[in-house]
Amino acid sequence: MKKSQTFKVLLCLFPALLLTAPLFAEDGYRLWLRYDLVDDPARLEEYRSVIREAIVLGETDTLDAVRAELAVALPGLLGQSVPFVQDVVQNGTLLIGKRDTLFGISERDTLFGEVPGIEQALSGLGEEGFLIRPVTVRGTECVIVTGNSDRGGLYGVFHLLRLLQAQQPFKGITISSRPRIQRRVLNHWDNLDRTVERGYAGFSLWDWHKLPDYIDPRYRDYARANASIGINGASVNNVNANPLSLTREYLIKSAALANVFRPYGIRLYMSIKFSAPMTIGGLETADPLDPGVRHWWKKKAEEIYGVIPDFGGFLVKANSEGQPGPQDYNRSHAEGANMLAEALAPHGGVVMWRAFVYDNNVPVDRAKQAYNEFTPLDGSFLDNVLIQVKNGPIDFQPREPFHPLFGAMPQTPLMMEFQITQEYLGFATHLVYLGTLFKECLESDTFAKGPGSTVAGVVDGSLENHRLSGMAGVSNIGTDRNWTGHPFAQANWFAYGRLAWDNSLGAEEIAEEWLRMTFSNDVSFIQPVQTMMLGSREAAVNYMTPLGLHHLMARGHHYGPGPWVSGGRADWTSVYYHRADEEGIGFDRTASGSDALEQYAPEVRAQFADPRTISPEHLLWFHHVDWDFAMQSGRTLWEELCYRYNLGVKQVQQMQKTWEAVAGLVDGERFQQVKSLLRIQEKEARWWRDACLLYFQTFSKREIPAEYGPVKVKLEDLMKIEHPFAPGH
Ligand code: BDP
């Protein structure tokens, strides 16, 4: 580091020291990067003894970002200054940098000479992996944080800071890690007017009007937060795309965002409108086989890379819910995707082509349509195309079985698309931790190549040895001060990033990490709150859509229950999915019904085929069963439905109690906010329960067991509720 720079960094250490906890309002802005003083004295002692000075070797934007992070984090965590120096003179030096700058592995001159074993340790880490390890340099004890690129150093530093924040052992440890998935992308469904489709945390972060000249400081904090959990891509605009995003004017605006993201290892991606060659290009067609159209996309790609050299690629929603696509010209999804892939290939870009397609005019169960459409195309996509598949076959419901495409397109890299924003899980008012939902899907066994062929293995490419792999998460981030609306919704952003990096992590450990970093390291806080988080998704399933029910929400905005929704486009109604009648309830997806079951491997079919042995969680997804059907619990189906809906409400009441009990262990600001939101959640859980049970009762004609108490509301009143201004619509 140059002398002047050392001075500058030292100067900024002083204010950083002042900015420790008490001066901050706990408004959630700092997310999990709070860097408050380590409050365990023994740990503090340990950390202070191993981190006294830091050397960040190299002059790149990424390493500057590392310096800036450490300059705030270390004084905050350790309560003392940690100067940046230029040479190792004492024990306790943190050495950060790309491996060939730190050590004598390349021909270049380096400061520190060879360290035995380092070459081997780094060989398996790829471009983004990192190594944290104690080393002795000229007789002094140091810790290195390194990787094969600067980004390795960046991720290593964030890992180190995570350990310190969670007050984990650090002295003497060696850790290496590399991401299992290459493209770890947030999908923002943000419109150019700053509204966010299915966004419940305010408006879009991207202030397109003021870009490129005004760079909101939040862009950088957004990038820091993403880098800290390994997210390396952001698709910045809605999949229902506005073609204007591809105009020169907006490309320059996007380029300004990309410049902020780049030091943090984040590439910018863009959703495109398939008809753009017509709407903004003035062509007469968007036919992917038309030479003029192909030329247009080629030129557009060149233009994009001219201003965003590391542009990630295109995300495409085509022939889906009214969006234009290749089928408008009788061309296949492969022909559409390959045209774009060809345009991007010379620049290293990829196409993320969504498999979220279904058509009301096709008389086939919606759950089957994507599979029917895409499996015949396996093997016909160019090798820079990924097919992006939602976790389940319908649409981000509280619980779905895994999408049958996973495991069914061995020659094509399939990306996972999770929804982090809680469109179907209570918006930003319900506390629903999605780590468990993500894991349930990733751990599902497709049996594509025998037992152990998990969805995780399909998505990370290991099952079929794919060169490309990816995971997308539909963002829940907006302009709310705390980014995600609900303080606990931050955990879903966090969990998504951590799992995209390492899908073997458990939902439990991620919740604990997040709690420690975001709230407190006090186990009497962590233990009950972690339990609350882990049970929260199941609670939501119970009060919204238990036993495999799905798509029962209100029409359009999707806020609240609407099991009675019927009329209009059938596959957007509730009655299409629950099929309740006097006999019973549920969607028969066995051979006697839509036979969606046949899209799964025989072993999976065997798990789901028999209503008597299927797990109750998926019963009504696959079977239409009588109201008196005998459940494994000993209850009838109707009784079980009543039981589960009531259980969901009780579980939320238990969450309220849990939260009350930790009152003294958390700051007043976030305590009150979560408490108020839980009150809304409890009210809405009752709303869901009452609406669904009263409505289904009109078919079952059975009493709601007296033990649950009288229902105090009337179905007809509930059916009249409207929310014309529900957010996110
Ligand atoms: C549905 C949303 C809709 C999205 C669509 C999609 O309701 O707003 O456009 O998904 O994923 O769940 O394209």
Short mmCIF file of N, CA and C in Angstrom, two decimals, residues 173-299:
data_model
loop_
_atom_site.label_atom_id
_atom_site.label_comp_id
_atom_site.label_asym_id
_atom_site.label_seq_id
_atom_site.Cartn_x
_atom_site.Cartn_y
_atom_site.Cartn_z
N ILE A 173 -7.20 -21.71 13.44
CA ILE A 173 -8.04 -22.49 12.54
C ILE A 173 -7.65 -22.32 11.07
N THR A 174 -7.94 -23.36 10.33
CA THR A 174 -7.77 -23.34 8.88
C THR A 174 -9.12 -23.60 8.25
N ILE A 175 -9.51 -22.74 7.35
CA ILE A 175 -10.80 -22.93 6.67
C ILE A 175 -10.59 -22.70 5.19
N SER A 176 -11.14 -23.58 4.40
CA SER A 176 -11.19 -23.25 2.98
C SER A 176 -12.58 -23.56 2.47
N SER A 177 -13.00 -22.80 1.49
CA SER A 177 -14.35 -22.98 0.98
C SER A 177 -14.40 -22.46 -0.44
N ARG A 178 -15.21 -23.10 -1.25
CA ARG A 178 -15.47 -22.58 -2.59
C ARG A 178 -16.94 -22.76 -2.88
N PRO A 179 -17.51 -21.88 -3.70
CA PRO A 179 -18.95 -21.99 -3.94
C PRO A 179 -19.28 -23.24 -4.75
N ARG A 180 -20.39 -23.86 -4.42
CA ARG A 180 -20.80 -25.04 -5.18
C ARG A 180 -21.53 -24.64 -6.46
N ILE A 181 -22.05 -23.42 -6.46
CA ILE A 181 -22.82 -22.96 -7.61
C ILE A 181 -22.14 -21.72 -8.17
N GLN A 182 -22.08 -21.65 -9.49
CA GLN A 182 -21.33 -20.53 -10.08
C GLN A 182 -22.09 -19.21 -10.11
N ARG A 183 -23.29 -19.24 -10.62
CA ARG A 183 -24.03 -17.99 -10.81
C ARG A 183 -25.06 -17.89 -9.69
N ARG A 184 -24.79 -17.03 -8.72
CA ARG A 184 -25.63 -16.91 -7.53
C ARG A 184 -26.29 -15.54 -7.59
N VAL A 185 -27.48 -15.53 -8.13
CA VAL A 185 -28.04 -14.28 -8.63
C VAL A 185 -29.32 -13.88 -7.89
N LEU A 186 -29.44 -12.60 -7.61
CA LEU A 186 -30.72 -12.08 -7.14
C LEU A 186 -31.50 -11.61 -8.36
N ASN A 187 -32.76 -11.96 -8.40
CA ASN A 187 -33.65 -11.45 -9.46
C ASN A 187 -34.51 -10.36 -8.85
N HIS A 188 -34.29 -9.15 -9.29
CA HIS A 188 -35.14 -8.04 -8.83
C HIS A 188 -36.30 -7.93 -9.81
N TRP A 189 -37.49 -7.92 -9.28
CA TRP A 189 -38.66 -7.72 -10.15
C TRP A 189 -39.02 -6.22 -10.12
N ASP A 190 -38.02 -5.40 -10.37
CA ASP A 190 -38.16 -3.95 -10.21
C ASP A 190 -38.50 -3.29 -11.54
N ASN A 191 -39.48 -2.42 -11.49
CA ASN A 191 -39.87 -1.70 -12.70
C ASN A 191 -39.13 -0.38 -12.80
N LEU A 192 -39.15 0.18 -14.01
CA LEU A 192 -38.40 1.42 -14.22
C LEU A 192 -39.02 2.60 -13.48
N ASP A 193 -40.31 2.49 -13.13
CA ASP A 193 -40.93 3.57 -12.34
C ASP A 193 -40.75 3.36 -10.84
N ARG A 194 -39.93 2.41 -10.49
CA ARG A 194 -39.54 2.09 -9.11
C ARG A 194 -40.59 1.30 -8.33
N THR A 195 -41.70 0.94 -8.93
CA THR A 195 -42.56 -0.02 -8.24
C THR A 195 -41.89 -1.39 -8.36
N VAL A 196 -42.22 -2.26 -7.43
CA VAL A 196 -41.62 -3.59 -7.45
C VAL A 196 -42.74 -4.62 -7.51
N GLU A 197 -42.72 -5.43 -8.55
CA GLU A 197 -43.71 -6.49 -8.63
C GLU A 197 -43.46 -7.48 -7.49
N ARG A 198 -44.49 -7.69 -6.70
CA ARG A 198 -44.42 -8.58 -5.54
C ARG A 198 -43.33 -8.13 -4.56
N GLY A 199 -43.15 -6.82 -4.48
CA GLY A 199 -42.18 -6.27 -3.52
C GLY A 199 -42.94 -5.62 -2.38
N TYR A 200 -42.53 -5.90 -1.16
CA TYR A 200 -43.28 -5.45 0.01
C TYR A 200 -42.41 -4.63 0.95
N ALA A 201 -41.29 -4.15 0.45
CA ALA A 201 -40.38 -3.38 1.30
C ALA A 201 -40.12 -2.02 0.68
N GLY A 202 -41.20 -1.38 0.25
CA GLY A 202 -41.03 -0.05 -0.33
C GLY A 202 -40.82 -0.11 -1.83
N PHE A 203 -40.09 0.86 -2.33
CA PHE A 203 -39.88 0.96 -3.77
C PHE A 203 -38.53 0.36 -4.16
N SER A 204 -38.29 0.40 -5.45
CA SER A 204 -37.04 -0.16 -5.96
C SER A 204 -35.85 0.64 -5.46
N LEU A 205 -34.78 -0.08 -5.18
CA LEU A 205 -33.55 0.61 -4.79
C LEU A 205 -33.01 1.46 -5.93
N TRP A 206 -33.26 1.04 -7.15
CA TRP A 206 -32.62 1.69 -8.30
C TRP A 206 -33.37 2.97 -8.66
N ASP A 207 -32.68 4.06 -8.50
CA ASP A 207 -33.27 5.37 -8.79
C ASP A 207 -32.93 5.72 -10.24
N TRP A 208 -33.65 5.10 -11.16
CA TRP A 208 -33.31 5.22 -12.59
C TRP A 208 -33.31 6.68 -13.04
N HIS A 209 -34.19 7.45 -12.45
CA HIS A 209 -34.29 8.84 -12.88
C HIS A 209 -32.98 9.59 -12.63
N LYS A 210 -32.36 9.30 -11.50
CA LYS A 210 -31.15 10.06 -11.16
C LYS A 210 -29.87 9.38 -11.67
N LEU A 211 -29.98 8.12 -12.03
CA LEU A 211 -28.81 7.45 -12.60
C LEU A 211 -28.54 8.03 -13.99
N PRO A 212 -27.34 8.05 -14.47
CA PRO A 212 -26.11 7.52 -13.88
C PRO A 212 -25.37 8.53 -12.99
N ASP A 213 -25.87 9.76 -12.90
CA ASP A 213 -25.05 10.79 -12.25
C ASP A 213 -25.10 10.73 -10.73
N TYR A 214 -26.26 10.35 -10.20
CA TYR A 214 -26.34 10.26 -8.75
C TYR A 214 -26.24 8.79 -8.33
N ILE A 215 -25.26 8.52 -7.51
CA ILE A 215 -25.05 7.14 -7.03
C ILE A 215 -25.46 7.11 -5.56
N ASP A 216 -26.61 6.55 -5.32
CA ASP A 216 -27.11 6.44 -3.95
C ASP A 216 -26.14 5.56 -3.14
N PRO A 217 -25.73 6.03 -1.96
CA PRO A 217 -24.80 5.21 -1.14
C PRO A 217 -25.35 3.82 -0.82
N ARG A 218 -26.66 3.69 -0.91
CA ARG A 218 -27.23 2.36 -0.65
C ARG A 218 -26.77 1.33 -1.65
N TYR A 219 -26.45 1.73 -2.87
CA TYR A 219 -26.02 0.75 -3.87
C TYR A 219 -24.79 -0.01 -3.37
N ARG A 220 -23.91 0.76 -2.74
CA ARG A 220 -22.68 0.12 -2.27
C ARG A 220 -22.99 -0.78 -1.06
N ASP A 221 -23.85 -0.33 -0.18
CA ASP A 221 -24.19 -1.17 0.97
C ASP A 221 -24.92 -2.43 0.53
N TYR A 222 -25.71 -2.28 -0.51
CA TYR A 222 -26.37 -3.45 -1.11
C TYR A 222 -25.32 -4.44 -1.62
N ALA A 223 -24.33 -3.91 -2.31
CA ALA A 223 -23.28 -4.77 -2.86
C ALA A 223 -22.48 -5.44 -1.75
N ARG A 224 -22.18 -4.68 -0.70
CA ARG A 224 -21.46 -5.26 0.44
C ARG A 224 -22.24 -6.42 1.05
N ALA A 225 -23.54 -6.18 1.26
CA ALA A 225 -24.36 -7.22 1.88
C ALA A 225 -24.36 -8.48 1.02
N ASN A 226 -24.50 -8.29 -0.28
CA ASN A 226 -24.50 -9.45 -1.17
C ASN A 226 -23.16 -10.18 -1.15
N ALA A 227 -22.10 -9.40 -1.26
CA ALA A 227 -20.78 -10.04 -1.28
C ALA A 227 -20.54 -10.80 0.03
N SER A 228 -21.07 -10.28 1.12
CA SER A 228 -20.81 -10.91 2.41
C SER A 228 -21.43 -12.31 2.50
N ILE A 229 -22.41 -12.60 1.65
CA ILE A 229 -23.01 -13.94 1.65
C ILE A 229 -22.76 -14.65 0.32
N GLY A 230 -21.92 -14.08 -0.50
CA GLY A 230 -21.48 -14.79 -1.70
C GLY A 230 -22.35 -14.60 -2.93
N ILE A 231 -23.32 -13.71 -2.89
CA ILE A 231 -24.12 -13.47 -4.09
C ILE A 231 -23.25 -12.74 -5.12
N ASN A 232 -23.22 -13.25 -6.34
CA ASN A 232 -22.32 -12.63 -7.32
C ASN A 232 -23.03 -12.16 -8.59
N GLY A 233 -24.34 -11.98 -8.50
CA GLY A 233 -25.06 -11.46 -9.67
C GLY A 233 -26.35 -10.79 -9.25
N ALA A 234 -26.75 -9.79 -10.01
CA ALA A 234 -28.04 -9.13 -9.75
C ALA A 234 -28.68 -8.83 -11.09
N SER A 235 -29.85 -9.42 -11.29
CA SER A 235 -30.62 -9.07 -12.47
C SER A 235 -31.54 -7.94 -12.01
N VAL A 236 -31.35 -6.77 -12.61
CA VAL A 236 -31.86 -5.56 -11.95
C VAL A 236 -33.30 -5.19 -12.29
N ASN A 237 -33.88 -5.81 -13.31
CA ASN A 237 -35.23 -5.38 -13.70
C ASN A 237 -36.21 -6.55 -13.78
N ASN A 238 -37.46 -6.21 -13.73
CA ASN A 238 -38.55 -7.19 -13.69
C ASN A 238 -38.50 -8.18 -14.87
N VAL A 239 -38.84 -9.43 -14.57
CA VAL A 239 -38.92 -10.42 -15.66
C VAL A 239 -40.04 -10.07 -16.64
N ASN A 240 -41.07 -9.38 -16.15
CA ASN A 240 -42.05 -8.80 -17.07
C ASN A 240 -41.42 -7.49 -17.53
N ALA A 241 -40.53 -7.61 -18.49
CA ALA A 241 -39.54 -6.55 -18.72
C ALA A 241 -40.08 -5.41 -19.56
N ASN A 242 -39.53 -4.25 -19.27
CA ASN A 242 -39.79 -3.09 -20.11
C ASN A 242 -38.65 -3.01 -21.13
N PRO A 243 -38.98 -2.98 -22.42
CA PRO A 243 -37.90 -2.99 -23.41
C PRO A 243 -36.98 -1.78 -23.32
N LEU A 244 -37.45 -0.72 -22.69
CA LEU A 244 -36.60 0.48 -22.58
C LEU A 244 -35.28 0.22 -21.86
N SER A 245 -35.27 -0.82 -21.01
CA SER A 245 -34.03 -1.15 -20.30
C SER A 245 -32.87 -1.37 -21.26
N LEU A 246 -33.20 -1.75 -22.48
CA LEU A 246 -32.13 -2.05 -23.45
C LEU A 246 -31.76 -0.85 -24.31
N THR A 247 -32.39 0.28 -24.07
CA THR A 247 -32.00 1.46 -24.86
C THR A 247 -30.68 2.00 -24.34
N ARG A 248 -30.01 2.76 -25.19
CA ARG A 248 -28.72 3.34 -24.81
C ARG A 248 -28.82 4.09 -23.48
N GLU A 249 -29.87 4.89 -23.36
CA GLU A 249 -30.04 5.71 -22.16
C GLU A 249 -30.02 4.84 -20.89
N TYR A 250 -30.78 3.76 -20.92
CA TYR A 250 -30.84 2.92 -19.73
C TYR A 250 -29.61 2.03 -19.57
N LEU A 251 -28.98 1.69 -20.68
CA LEU A 251 -27.75 0.90 -20.54
C LEU A 251 -26.68 1.70 -19.80
N ILE A 252 -26.64 2.98 -20.05
CA ILE A 252 -25.66 3.83 -19.36
C ILE A 252 -26.00 3.89 -17.86
N LYS A 253 -27.28 3.91 -17.57
CA LYS A 253 -27.70 3.92 -16.16
C LYS A 253 -27.31 2.58 -15.50
N SER A 254 -27.58 1.49 -16.20
CA SER A 254 -27.20 0.18 -15.66
C SER A 254 -25.70 0.08 -15.49
N ALA A 255 -24.97 0.66 -16.43
CA ALA A 255 -23.51 0.59 -16.34
C ALA A 255 -23.02 1.26 -15.06
N ALA A 256 -23.71 2.33 -14.65
CA ALA A 256 -23.30 3.02 -13.42
C ALA A 256 -23.52 2.10 -12.21
N LEU A 257 -24.61 1.34 -12.24
CA LEU A 257 -24.83 0.37 -11.16
C LEU A 257 -23.75 -0.72 -11.20
N ALA A 258 -23.48 -1.20 -12.41
CA ALA A 258 -22.48 -2.27 -12.55
C ALA A 258 -21.12 -1.81 -12.01
N ASN A 259 -20.82 -0.53 -12.18
CA ASN A 259 -19.54 -0.02 -11.66
C ASN A 259 -19.47 -0.10 -10.13
N VAL A 260 -20.62 0.10 -9.49
CA VAL A 260 -20.65 0.00 -8.03
C VAL A 260 -20.54 -1.47 -7.61
N PHE A 261 -21.18 -2.33 -8.37
CA PHE A 261 -21.22 -3.75 -7.99
C PHE A 261 -19.85 -4.45 -8.19
N ARG A 262 -19.15 -4.01 -9.25
CA ARG A 262 -17.97 -4.77 -9.71
C ARG A 262 -16.93 -5.06 -8.63
N PRO A 263 -16.52 -4.07 -7.84
CA PRO A 263 -15.50 -4.38 -6.83
C PRO A 263 -15.96 -5.47 -5.86
N TYR A 264 -17.26 -5.63 -5.74
CA TYR A 264 -17.80 -6.63 -4.81
C TYR A 264 -18.09 -7.96 -5.50
N GLY A 265 -17.56 -8.12 -6.70
CA GLY A 265 -17.67 -9.41 -7.39
C GLY A 265 -19.05 -9.67 -7.96
N ILE A 266 -19.85 -8.63 -8.11
CA ILE A 266 -21.23 -8.83 -8.56
C ILE A 266 -21.38 -8.37 -10.01
N ARG A 267 -21.88 -9.27 -10.83
CA ARG A 267 -22.15 -8.92 -12.23
C ARG A 267 -23.59 -8.48 -12.38
N LEU A 268 -23.81 -7.60 -13.28
CA LEU A 268 -25.17 -7.15 -13.56
C LEU A 268 -25.76 -7.99 -14.69
N TYR A 269 -26.99 -8.42 -14.49
CA TYR A 269 -27.76 -9.13 -15.52
C TYR A 269 -29.00 -8.30 -15.83
N MET A 270 -29.66 -8.66 -16.90
CA MET A 270 -30.85 -7.89 -17.25
C MET A 270 -31.94 -8.82 -17.80
N SER A 271 -33.18 -8.52 -17.40
CA SER A 271 -34.31 -9.21 -18.02
C SER A 271 -34.58 -8.52 -19.35
N ILE A 272 -34.90 -9.31 -20.35
CA ILE A 272 -35.19 -8.68 -21.65
C ILE A 272 -36.59 -9.03 -22.12
N LYS A 273 -37.12 -8.15 -22.94
CA LYS A 273 -38.41 -8.42 -23.57
C LYS A 273 -38.09 -8.98 -24.94
N PHE A 274 -38.71 -10.12 -25.24
CA PHE A 274 -38.35 -10.81 -26.48
C PHE A 274 -38.69 -9.98 -27.72
N SER A 275 -39.69 -9.13 -27.57
CA SER A 275 -40.11 -8.32 -28.73
C SER A 275 -39.31 -7.03 -28.88
N ALA A 276 -38.25 -6.85 -28.10
CA ALA A 276 -37.48 -5.60 -28.14
C ALA A 276 -37.02 -5.19 -29.55
N PRO A 277 -36.62 -6.14 -30.41
CA PRO A 277 -36.19 -5.71 -31.75
C PRO A 277 -37.28 -4.93 -32.48
N MET A 278 -38.53 -5.22 -32.13
CA MET A 278 -39.61 -4.46 -32.76
C MET A 278 -39.87 -3.16 -31.99
N THR A 279 -40.05 -3.29 -30.68
CA THR A 279 -40.50 -2.12 -29.92
C THR A 279 -39.45 -1.02 -29.83
N ILE A 280 -38.19 -1.41 -29.65
CA ILE A 280 -37.19 -0.34 -29.60
C ILE A 280 -36.25 -0.37 -30.81
N GLY A 281 -36.33 -1.47 -31.58
CA GLY A 281 -35.40 -1.59 -32.72
C GLY A 281 -36.03 -1.24 -34.06
N GLY A 282 -37.35 -1.08 -34.06
CA GLY A 282 -38.02 -0.69 -35.30
C GLY A 282 -38.12 -1.80 -36.34
N LEU A 283 -37.84 -3.05 -35.96
CA LEU A 283 -37.97 -4.15 -36.93
C LEU A 283 -39.42 -4.60 -37.01
N GLU A 284 -39.71 -5.36 -38.03
CA GLU A 284 -41.11 -5.79 -38.22
C GLU A 284 -41.42 -7.08 -37.50
N THR A 285 -40.40 -7.77 -37.08
CA THR A 285 -40.59 -9.07 -36.45
C THR A 285 -39.56 -9.26 -35.33
N ALA A 286 -39.85 -10.23 -34.45
CA ALA A 286 -38.85 -10.63 -33.45
C ALA A 286 -38.57 -12.12 -33.61
N ASP A 287 -38.90 -12.64 -34.77
CA ASP A 287 -38.70 -14.06 -35.07
C ASP A 287 -37.22 -14.43 -34.88
N PRO A 288 -36.95 -15.39 -34.01
CA PRO A 288 -35.54 -15.69 -33.70
C PRO A 288 -34.77 -16.27 -34.89
N LEU A 289 -35.45 -16.72 -35.91
CA LEU A 289 -34.71 -17.24 -37.06
C LEU A 289 -34.53 -16.19 -38.16
N ASP A 290 -35.06 -15.03 -37.94
CA ASP A 290 -34.93 -13.96 -38.94
C ASP A 290 -33.52 -13.34 -38.85
N PRO A 291 -32.81 -13.28 -39.97
CA PRO A 291 -31.42 -12.77 -39.92
C PRO A 291 -31.34 -11.34 -39.37
N GLY A 292 -32.32 -10.52 -39.69
CA GLY A 292 -32.30 -9.14 -39.20
C GLY A 292 -32.42 -9.09 -37.68
N VAL A 293 -33.27 -9.95 -37.14
CA VAL A 293 -33.46 -10.02 -35.69
C VAL A 293 -32.19 -10.52 -35.01
N ARG A 294 -31.63 -11.53 -35.59
CA ARG A 294 -30.38 -12.09 -35.02
C ARG A 294 -29.30 -11.02 -35.02
N HIS A 295 -29.20 -10.28 -36.10
CA HIS A 295 -28.20 -9.23 -36.20
C HIS A 295 -28.44 -8.16 -35.13
N TRP A 296 -29.72 -7.84 -34.94
CA TRP A 296 -30.06 -6.81 -33.95
C TRP A 296 -29.56 -7.20 -32.56
N TRP A 297 -29.81 -8.45 -32.18
CA TRP A 297 -29.38 -8.90 -30.85
C TRP A 297 -27.85 -8.93 -30.75
N LYS A 298 -27.22 -9.30 -31.85
CA LYS A 298 -25.75 -9.34 -31.84
C LYS A 298 -25.19 -7.94 -31.58
N LYS A 299 -25.75 -6.98 -32.29
CA LYS A 299 -25.30 -5.59 -32.13
C LYS A 299 -25.63 -5.08 -30.72
#
